Each structure stands twice: as structure tokens, then as C-alpha cells.
PDB file of C-alpha atoms in Angstrom:
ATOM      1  CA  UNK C   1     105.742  92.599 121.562  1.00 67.00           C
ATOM      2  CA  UNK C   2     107.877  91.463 118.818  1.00 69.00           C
ATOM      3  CA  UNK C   3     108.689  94.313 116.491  1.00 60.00           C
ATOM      4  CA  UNK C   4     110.435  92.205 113.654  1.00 66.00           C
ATOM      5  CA  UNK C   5     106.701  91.054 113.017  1.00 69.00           C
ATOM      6  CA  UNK C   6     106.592  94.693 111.424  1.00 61.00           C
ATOM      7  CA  UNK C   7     109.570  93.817 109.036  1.00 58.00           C
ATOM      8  CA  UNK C   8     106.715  91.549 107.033  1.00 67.00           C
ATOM      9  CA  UNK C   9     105.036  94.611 106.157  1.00 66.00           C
ATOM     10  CA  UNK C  10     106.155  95.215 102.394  1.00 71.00           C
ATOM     11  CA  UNK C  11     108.295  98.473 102.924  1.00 78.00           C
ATOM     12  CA  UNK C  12     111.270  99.213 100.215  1.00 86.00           C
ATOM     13  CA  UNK C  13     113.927 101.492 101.121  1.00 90.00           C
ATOM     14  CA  UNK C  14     114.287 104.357  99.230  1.00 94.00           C
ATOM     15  CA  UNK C  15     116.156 107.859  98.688  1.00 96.00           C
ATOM     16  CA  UNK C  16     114.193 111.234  98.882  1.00 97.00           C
ATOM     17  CA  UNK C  17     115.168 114.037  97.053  1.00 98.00           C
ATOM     18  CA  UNK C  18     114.476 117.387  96.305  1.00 98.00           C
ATOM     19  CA  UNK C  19     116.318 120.723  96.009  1.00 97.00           C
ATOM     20  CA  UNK C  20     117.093 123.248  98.547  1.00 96.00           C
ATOM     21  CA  UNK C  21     116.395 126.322  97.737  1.00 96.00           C
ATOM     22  CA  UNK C  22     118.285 127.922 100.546  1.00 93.00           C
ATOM     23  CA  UNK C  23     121.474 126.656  99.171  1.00 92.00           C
ATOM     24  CA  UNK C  24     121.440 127.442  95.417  1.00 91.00           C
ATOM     25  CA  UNK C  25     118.988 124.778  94.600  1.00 94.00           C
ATOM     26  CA  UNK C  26     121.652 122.374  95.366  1.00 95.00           C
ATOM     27  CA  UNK C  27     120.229 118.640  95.732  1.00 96.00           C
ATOM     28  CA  UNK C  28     119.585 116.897  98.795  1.00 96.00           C
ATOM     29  CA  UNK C  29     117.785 113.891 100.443  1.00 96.00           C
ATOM     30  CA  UNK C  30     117.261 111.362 102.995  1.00 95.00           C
ATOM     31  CA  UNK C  31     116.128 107.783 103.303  1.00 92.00           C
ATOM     32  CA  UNK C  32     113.144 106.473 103.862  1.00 91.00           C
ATOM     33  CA  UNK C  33     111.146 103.317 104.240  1.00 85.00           C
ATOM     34  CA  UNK C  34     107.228 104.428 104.061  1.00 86.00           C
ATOM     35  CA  UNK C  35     106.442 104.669 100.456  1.00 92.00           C
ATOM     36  CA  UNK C  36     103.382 103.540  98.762  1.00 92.00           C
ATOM     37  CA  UNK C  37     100.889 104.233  95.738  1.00 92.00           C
ATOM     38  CA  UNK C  38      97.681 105.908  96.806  1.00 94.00           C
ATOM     39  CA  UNK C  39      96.041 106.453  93.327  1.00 94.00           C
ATOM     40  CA  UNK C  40      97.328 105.342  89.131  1.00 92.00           C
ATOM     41  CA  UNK C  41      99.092 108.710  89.553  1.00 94.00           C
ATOM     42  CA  UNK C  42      99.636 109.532  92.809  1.00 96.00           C
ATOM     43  CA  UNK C  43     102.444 108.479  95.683  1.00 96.00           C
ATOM     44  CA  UNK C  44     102.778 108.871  99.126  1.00 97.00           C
ATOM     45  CA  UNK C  45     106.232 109.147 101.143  1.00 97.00           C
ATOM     46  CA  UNK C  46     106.586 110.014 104.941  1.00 95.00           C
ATOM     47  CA  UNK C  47     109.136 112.394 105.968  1.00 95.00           C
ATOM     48  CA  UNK C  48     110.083 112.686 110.108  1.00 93.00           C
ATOM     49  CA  UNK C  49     109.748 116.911 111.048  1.00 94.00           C
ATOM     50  CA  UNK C  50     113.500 116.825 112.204  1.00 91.00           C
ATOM     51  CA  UNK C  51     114.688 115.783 108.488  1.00 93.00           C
ATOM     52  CA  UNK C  52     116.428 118.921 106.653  1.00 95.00           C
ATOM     53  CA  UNK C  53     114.332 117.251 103.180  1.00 96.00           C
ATOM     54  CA  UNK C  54     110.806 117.396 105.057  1.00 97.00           C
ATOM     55  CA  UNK C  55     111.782 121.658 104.908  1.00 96.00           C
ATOM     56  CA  UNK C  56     113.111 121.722 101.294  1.00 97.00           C
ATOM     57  CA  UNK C  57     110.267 119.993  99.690  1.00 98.00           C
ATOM     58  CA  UNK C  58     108.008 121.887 101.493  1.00 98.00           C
ATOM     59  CA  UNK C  59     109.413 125.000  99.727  1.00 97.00           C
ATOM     60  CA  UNK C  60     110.222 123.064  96.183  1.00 97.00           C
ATOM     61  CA  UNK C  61     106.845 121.633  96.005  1.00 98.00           C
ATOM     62  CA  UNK C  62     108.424 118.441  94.523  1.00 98.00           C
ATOM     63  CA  UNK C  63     110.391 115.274  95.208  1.00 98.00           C
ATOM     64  CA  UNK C  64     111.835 112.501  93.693  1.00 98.00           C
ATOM     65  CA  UNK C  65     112.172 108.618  94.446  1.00 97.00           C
ATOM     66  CA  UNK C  66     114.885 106.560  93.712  1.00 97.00           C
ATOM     67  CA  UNK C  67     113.852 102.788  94.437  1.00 95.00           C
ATOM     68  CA  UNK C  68     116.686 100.955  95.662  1.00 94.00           C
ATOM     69  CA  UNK C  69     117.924  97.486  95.057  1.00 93.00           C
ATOM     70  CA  UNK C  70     119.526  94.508  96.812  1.00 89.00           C
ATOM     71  CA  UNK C  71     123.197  95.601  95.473  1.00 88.00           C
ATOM     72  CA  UNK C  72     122.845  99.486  95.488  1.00 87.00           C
ATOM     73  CA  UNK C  73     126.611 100.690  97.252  1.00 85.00           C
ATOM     74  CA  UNK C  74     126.884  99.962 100.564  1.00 79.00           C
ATOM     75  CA  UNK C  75     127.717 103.713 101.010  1.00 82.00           C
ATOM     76  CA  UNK C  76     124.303 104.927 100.113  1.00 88.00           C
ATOM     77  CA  UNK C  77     122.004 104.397 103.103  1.00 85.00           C
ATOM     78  CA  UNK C  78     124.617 105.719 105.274  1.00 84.00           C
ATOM     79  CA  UNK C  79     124.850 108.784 103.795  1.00 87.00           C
ATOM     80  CA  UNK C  80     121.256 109.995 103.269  1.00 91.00           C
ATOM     81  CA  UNK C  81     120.053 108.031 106.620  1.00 86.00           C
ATOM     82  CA  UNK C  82     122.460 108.961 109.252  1.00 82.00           C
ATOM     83  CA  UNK C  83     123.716 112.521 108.267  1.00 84.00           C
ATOM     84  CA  UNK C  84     122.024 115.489 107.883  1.00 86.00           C
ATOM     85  CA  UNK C  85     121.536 117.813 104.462  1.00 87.00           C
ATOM     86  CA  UNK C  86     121.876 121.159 106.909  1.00 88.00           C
ATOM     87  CA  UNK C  87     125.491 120.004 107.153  1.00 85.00           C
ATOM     88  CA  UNK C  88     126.806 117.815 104.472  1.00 87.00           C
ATOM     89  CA  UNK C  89     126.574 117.683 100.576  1.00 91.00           C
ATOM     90  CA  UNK C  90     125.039 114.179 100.696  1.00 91.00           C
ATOM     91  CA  UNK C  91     125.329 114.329  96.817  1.00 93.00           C
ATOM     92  CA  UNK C  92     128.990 115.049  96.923  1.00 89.00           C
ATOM     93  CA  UNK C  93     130.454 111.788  94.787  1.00 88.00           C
ATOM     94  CA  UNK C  94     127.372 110.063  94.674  1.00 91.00           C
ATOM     95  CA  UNK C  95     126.412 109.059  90.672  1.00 94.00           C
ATOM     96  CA  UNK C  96     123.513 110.625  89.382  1.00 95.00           C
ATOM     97  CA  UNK C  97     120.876 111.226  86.873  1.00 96.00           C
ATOM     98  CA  UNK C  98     119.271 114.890  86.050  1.00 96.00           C
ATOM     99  CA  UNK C  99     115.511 114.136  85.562  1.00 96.00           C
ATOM    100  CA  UNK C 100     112.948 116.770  85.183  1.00 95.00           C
ATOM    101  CA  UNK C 101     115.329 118.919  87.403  1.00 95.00           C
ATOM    102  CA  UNK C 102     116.003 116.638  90.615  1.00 97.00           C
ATOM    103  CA  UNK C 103     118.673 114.306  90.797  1.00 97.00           C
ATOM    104  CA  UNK C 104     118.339 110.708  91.085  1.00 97.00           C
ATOM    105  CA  UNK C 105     120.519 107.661  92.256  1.00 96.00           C
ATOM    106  CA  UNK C 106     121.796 106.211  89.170  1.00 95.00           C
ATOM    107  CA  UNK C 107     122.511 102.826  91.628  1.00 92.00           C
ATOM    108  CA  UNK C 108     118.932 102.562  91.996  1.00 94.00           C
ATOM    109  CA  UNK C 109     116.437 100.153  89.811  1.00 95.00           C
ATOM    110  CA  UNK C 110     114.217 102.965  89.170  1.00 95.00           C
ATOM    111  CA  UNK C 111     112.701 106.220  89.913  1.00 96.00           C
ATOM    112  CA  UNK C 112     109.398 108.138  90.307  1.00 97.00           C
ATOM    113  CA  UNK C 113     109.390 111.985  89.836  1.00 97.00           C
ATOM    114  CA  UNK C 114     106.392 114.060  91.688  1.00 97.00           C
ATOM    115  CA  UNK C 115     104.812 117.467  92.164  1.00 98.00           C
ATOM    116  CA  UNK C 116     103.836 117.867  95.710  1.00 98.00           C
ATOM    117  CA  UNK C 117      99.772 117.516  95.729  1.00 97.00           C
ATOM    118  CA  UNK C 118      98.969 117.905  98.841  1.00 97.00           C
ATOM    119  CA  UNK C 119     100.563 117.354 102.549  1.00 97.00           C
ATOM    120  CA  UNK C 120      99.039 116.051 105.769  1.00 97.00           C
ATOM    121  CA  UNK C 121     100.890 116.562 109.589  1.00 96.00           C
ATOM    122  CA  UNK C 122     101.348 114.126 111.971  1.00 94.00           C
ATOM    123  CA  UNK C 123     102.722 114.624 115.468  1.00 94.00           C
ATOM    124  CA  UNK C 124     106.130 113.228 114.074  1.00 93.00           C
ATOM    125  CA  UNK C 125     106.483 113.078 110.492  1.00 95.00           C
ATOM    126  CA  UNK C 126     104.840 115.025 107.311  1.00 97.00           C
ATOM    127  CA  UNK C 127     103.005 112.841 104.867  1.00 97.00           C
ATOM    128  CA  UNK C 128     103.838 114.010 101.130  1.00 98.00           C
ATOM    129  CA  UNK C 129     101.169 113.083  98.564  1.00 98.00           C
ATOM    130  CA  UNK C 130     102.663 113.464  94.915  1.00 97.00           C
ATOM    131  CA  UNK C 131     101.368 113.608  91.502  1.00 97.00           C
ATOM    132  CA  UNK C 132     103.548 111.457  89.444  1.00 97.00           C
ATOM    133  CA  UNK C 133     104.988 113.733  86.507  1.00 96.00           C
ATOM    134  CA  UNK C 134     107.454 111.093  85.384  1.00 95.00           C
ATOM    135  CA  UNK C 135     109.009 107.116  86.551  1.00 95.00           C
ATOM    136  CA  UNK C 136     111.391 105.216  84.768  1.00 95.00           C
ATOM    137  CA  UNK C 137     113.392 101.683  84.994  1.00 94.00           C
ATOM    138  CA  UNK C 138     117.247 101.889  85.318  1.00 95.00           C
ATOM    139  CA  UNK C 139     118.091  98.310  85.980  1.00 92.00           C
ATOM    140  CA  UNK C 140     116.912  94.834  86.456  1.00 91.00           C
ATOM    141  CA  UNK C 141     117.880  94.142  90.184  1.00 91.00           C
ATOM    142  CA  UNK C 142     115.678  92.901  92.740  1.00 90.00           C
ATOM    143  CA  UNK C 143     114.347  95.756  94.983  1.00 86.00           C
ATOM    144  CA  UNK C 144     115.661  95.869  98.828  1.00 83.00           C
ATOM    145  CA  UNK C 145     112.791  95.427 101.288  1.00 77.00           C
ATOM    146  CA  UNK C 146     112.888  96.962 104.123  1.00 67.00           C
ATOM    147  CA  UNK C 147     113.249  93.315 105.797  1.00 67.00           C
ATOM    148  CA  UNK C 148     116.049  92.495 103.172  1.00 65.00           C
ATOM    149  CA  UNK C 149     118.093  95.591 104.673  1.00 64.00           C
ATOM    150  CA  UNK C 150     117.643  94.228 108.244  1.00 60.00           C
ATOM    151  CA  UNK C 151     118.171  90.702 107.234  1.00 63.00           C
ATOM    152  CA  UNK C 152     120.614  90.348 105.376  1.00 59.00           C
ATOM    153  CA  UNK C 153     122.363  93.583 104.860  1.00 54.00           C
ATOM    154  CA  UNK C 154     122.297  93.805 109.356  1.00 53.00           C
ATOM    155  CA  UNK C 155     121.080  97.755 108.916  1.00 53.00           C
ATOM    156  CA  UNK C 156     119.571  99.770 111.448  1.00 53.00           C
ATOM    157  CA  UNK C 157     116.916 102.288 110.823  1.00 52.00           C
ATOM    158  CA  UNK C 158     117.179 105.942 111.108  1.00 53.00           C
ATOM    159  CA  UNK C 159     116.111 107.438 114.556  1.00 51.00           C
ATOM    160  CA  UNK C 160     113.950 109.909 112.287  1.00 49.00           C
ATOM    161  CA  UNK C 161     112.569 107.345 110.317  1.00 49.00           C
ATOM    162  CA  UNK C 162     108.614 106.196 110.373  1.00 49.00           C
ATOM    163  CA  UNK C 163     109.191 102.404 111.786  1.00 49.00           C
ATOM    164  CA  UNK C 164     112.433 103.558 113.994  1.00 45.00           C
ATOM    165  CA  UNK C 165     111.680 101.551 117.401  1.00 47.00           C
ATOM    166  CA  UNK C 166     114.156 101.622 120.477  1.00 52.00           C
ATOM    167  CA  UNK C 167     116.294  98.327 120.593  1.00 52.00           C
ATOM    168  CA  UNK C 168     117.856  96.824 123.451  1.00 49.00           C
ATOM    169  CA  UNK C 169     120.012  93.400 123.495  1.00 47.00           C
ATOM    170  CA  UNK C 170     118.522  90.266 124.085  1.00 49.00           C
ATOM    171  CA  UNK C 171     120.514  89.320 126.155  1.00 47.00           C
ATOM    172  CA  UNK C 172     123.114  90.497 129.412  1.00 53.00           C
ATOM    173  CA  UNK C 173     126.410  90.182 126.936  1.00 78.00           C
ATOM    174  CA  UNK C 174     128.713  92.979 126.557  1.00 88.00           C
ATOM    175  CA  UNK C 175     127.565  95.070 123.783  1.00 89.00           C
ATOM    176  CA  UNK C 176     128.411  98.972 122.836  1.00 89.00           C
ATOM    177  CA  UNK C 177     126.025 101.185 121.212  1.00 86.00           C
ATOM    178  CA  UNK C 178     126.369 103.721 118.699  1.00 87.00           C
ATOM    179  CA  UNK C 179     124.754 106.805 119.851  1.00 84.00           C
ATOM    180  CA  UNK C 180     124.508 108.204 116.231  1.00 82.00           C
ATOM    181  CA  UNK C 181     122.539 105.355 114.669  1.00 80.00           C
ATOM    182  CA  UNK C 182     121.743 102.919 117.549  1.00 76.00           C
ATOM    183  CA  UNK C 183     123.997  99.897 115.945  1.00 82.00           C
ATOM    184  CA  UNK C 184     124.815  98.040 119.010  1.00 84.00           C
ATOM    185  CA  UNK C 185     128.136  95.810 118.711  1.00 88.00           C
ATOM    186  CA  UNK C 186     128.247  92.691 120.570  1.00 87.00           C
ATOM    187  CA  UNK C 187     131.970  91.685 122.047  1.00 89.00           C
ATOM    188  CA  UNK C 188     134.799  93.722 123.014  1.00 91.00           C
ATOM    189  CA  UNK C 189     134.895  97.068 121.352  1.00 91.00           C
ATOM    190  CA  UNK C 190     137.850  98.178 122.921  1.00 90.00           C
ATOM    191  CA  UNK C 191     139.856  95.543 121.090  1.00 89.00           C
ATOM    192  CA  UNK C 192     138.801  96.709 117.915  1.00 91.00           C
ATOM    193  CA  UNK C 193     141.763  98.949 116.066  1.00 91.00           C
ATOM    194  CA  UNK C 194     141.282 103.331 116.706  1.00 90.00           C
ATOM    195  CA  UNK C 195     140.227 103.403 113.426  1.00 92.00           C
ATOM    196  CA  UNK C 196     136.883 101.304 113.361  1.00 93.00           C
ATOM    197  CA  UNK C 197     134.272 102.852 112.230  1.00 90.00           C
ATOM    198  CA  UNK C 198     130.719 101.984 113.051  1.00 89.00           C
ATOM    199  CA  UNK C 199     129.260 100.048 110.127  1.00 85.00           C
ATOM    200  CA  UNK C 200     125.568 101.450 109.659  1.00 81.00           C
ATOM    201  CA  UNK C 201     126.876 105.238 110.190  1.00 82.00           C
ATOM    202  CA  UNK C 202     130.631 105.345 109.499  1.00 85.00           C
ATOM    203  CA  UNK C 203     131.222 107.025 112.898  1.00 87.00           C
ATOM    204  CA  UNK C 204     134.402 106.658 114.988  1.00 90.00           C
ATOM    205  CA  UNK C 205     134.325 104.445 117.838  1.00 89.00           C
ATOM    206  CA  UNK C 206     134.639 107.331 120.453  1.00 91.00           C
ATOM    207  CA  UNK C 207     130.868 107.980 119.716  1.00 89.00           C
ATOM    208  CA  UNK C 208     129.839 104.162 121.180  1.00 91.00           C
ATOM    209  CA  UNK C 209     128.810 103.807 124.420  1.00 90.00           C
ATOM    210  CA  UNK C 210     129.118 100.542 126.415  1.00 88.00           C
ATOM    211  CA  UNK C 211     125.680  98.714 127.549  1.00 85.00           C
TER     212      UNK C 211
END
């Protein structure tokens, strides 16, 4: 089976966020890749169980999207896609705009703001249907697919996220893995300097494990 066929599909990659209400109504979010219109009005975004967001908009009743594009900061998916809200301040430096009470990326080409409608369970991830209260342009960029961010931009997807599939190298070379993320470095790691950091999740080389 050749999962890259999968990468055709026409997924963006996007931020989800909402407030958590068990931290002052702070803002938080996560990424994900399984967005789509239902109705004129109404969205649909899939959130895995384990994802601190899937909690907090269950309790906010509301979410918003920010739509990325193919030159939003490198710095972005990393932070919403491989750390967790329970622990971090993912919005901590990150550039934003206040709309209708949820904060979006202001590095994004646009945004869709939505009351949550209605929710159906899956074994692994919570589908959020939302009534679209309010959407807006912010630039004129081309959007990132999903297959633009594993194309071109080499990124890995989210163990928690809807398309996340298992990889393992091609081929018998020596590789490391990061056990965070599931990058997988091909060469030498050990000649790389104490400071590398893996470049999908920012984590230290000590959390790689050799192939």
C-alpha cells in the first residue's frame, strides 16, 4: 500500500483554537489537517481524543480556524502539532488577532470563526460540526496543502492527527528516529553537534532513537 497516494486528497493544514476555560479562558490549539465545508454555513474539523483542544472546545462550544499558507513561520506547526496545551502556552509569542473572542494566527491567509453545532465520536478522534458566525481574508498567499507540507516543507504529521500512519525507511541505511514526532534522520546522528534539534519538533537529540 502506498500511503503518499493519500497526500492527493485535498487536505490544508490548519490551526485549531479555542479557549480553555480551566485556565482563565486563556487560548489554545492544535493542528490539524481534516477540515472541510459540509453546508454554505457549516464546517467540519476532526480533533484526535488525546488532544488537550478536543476537551476545551467541548466545554467552549466554539472554535476557530486559521487557514495556513505556503510561507506561514516555520515555528508554527511545531508548536501547535507536537506539544501539548495541558503543558505549554502555545500562544506565548505567537502574533495574533482577537476575533469574536478567540484568537487567530495573524500568519495565516484567513480564518473561519464557529459555534459548535453539533459533535459526532469516533473510536479515535471527535468530529466538530460548526456554524460559521464569522471568516475573513488576511493575505493573498497560496494555501499549504497538506501534500505541500510533506513535499516541500519535509513535515511529518502529528501522531494524534486524522491521516498519522506509521513510517518506516525504505531502505536498510542508518537512520534515527525521533520518538516525539516520528522524523526519522537518515546518516550519522551522532556526528551532528549536542545542540541539534530535531527539525519537525524542536526536540534535543537525546530523544532519537537509532533504527
Amino acid at each position: 500500500m502506498d500511503i503518499k497516494a493519500l497526500w492527493n486528497l485535498t487536505y490544508g493544514v490548519y490551526v485549531i483554537s479555542t479557549i480553555d476555560l480551566d485556565n482563565g479562558g486563556r487560548a489554545t490549539g492544535c493542528i490539524a489537517n481534516s477540515a472541510m465545508q459540509v453546508t454554505y454555513d457549516t464546517v467540519a474539523v476532526s480533533i484526535n481524543h488525546e488532544n488537550y483542544t478536543n476537551q476545551c472546545i467541548k466545554k467552549s462550544k466554539k472554535f476557530a480556524i486559521s487557514i495556513l499558507g505556503q510561507n506561514a513561520d516555520d515555528n508554527i506547526i511545531p508548536v501547535f502539532g507536537f506539544q501539548s496545551g495541558r503543558e505549554v502556552d502555545k500562544f506565548r509569542g505567537i502574533e495574533t488577532k482577537n476575533i469574536n473572542g478567540l484568537s487567530v494566527i495573524a500568519d495565516s491567509t484567513g480564518y473561519i470563526i464557529c459555534d459548535v453545532d453539533d459533535i459526532l465520536e469516533t473510536e479515535t478522534h471527535t468530529v466538530f460540526l460548526g456554524k460559521i458566525n464569522d471568516c475573513g481574508r488576511l493575505k493573498d498567499e497560496p494555501v499549504m496543502t497538506y501534500e505541500y507540507y510533506h513535499r516541500v516543507k519535509k513535515g511529518k504529521s502529528p501522531k494524534t492527527a486524522p491521516t498519522y500512519i506509521e513510517e518506516t525507511p525504505e531502505h536498510t541505511e542508518l537512520a534515527y528516529k525521533c520518538t516525539v514526532c516520528g522524523y526519522v534522520y537518515k546518516g550519522d546522528l551522532t556526528k551532528e553537534p549536542d545542540d541539534y534539534l530535531c527539525p519537525i519538533c524542536k526536540q534535543p537529540k537525546s530523544v532519537f532513537v537509532k533504527l
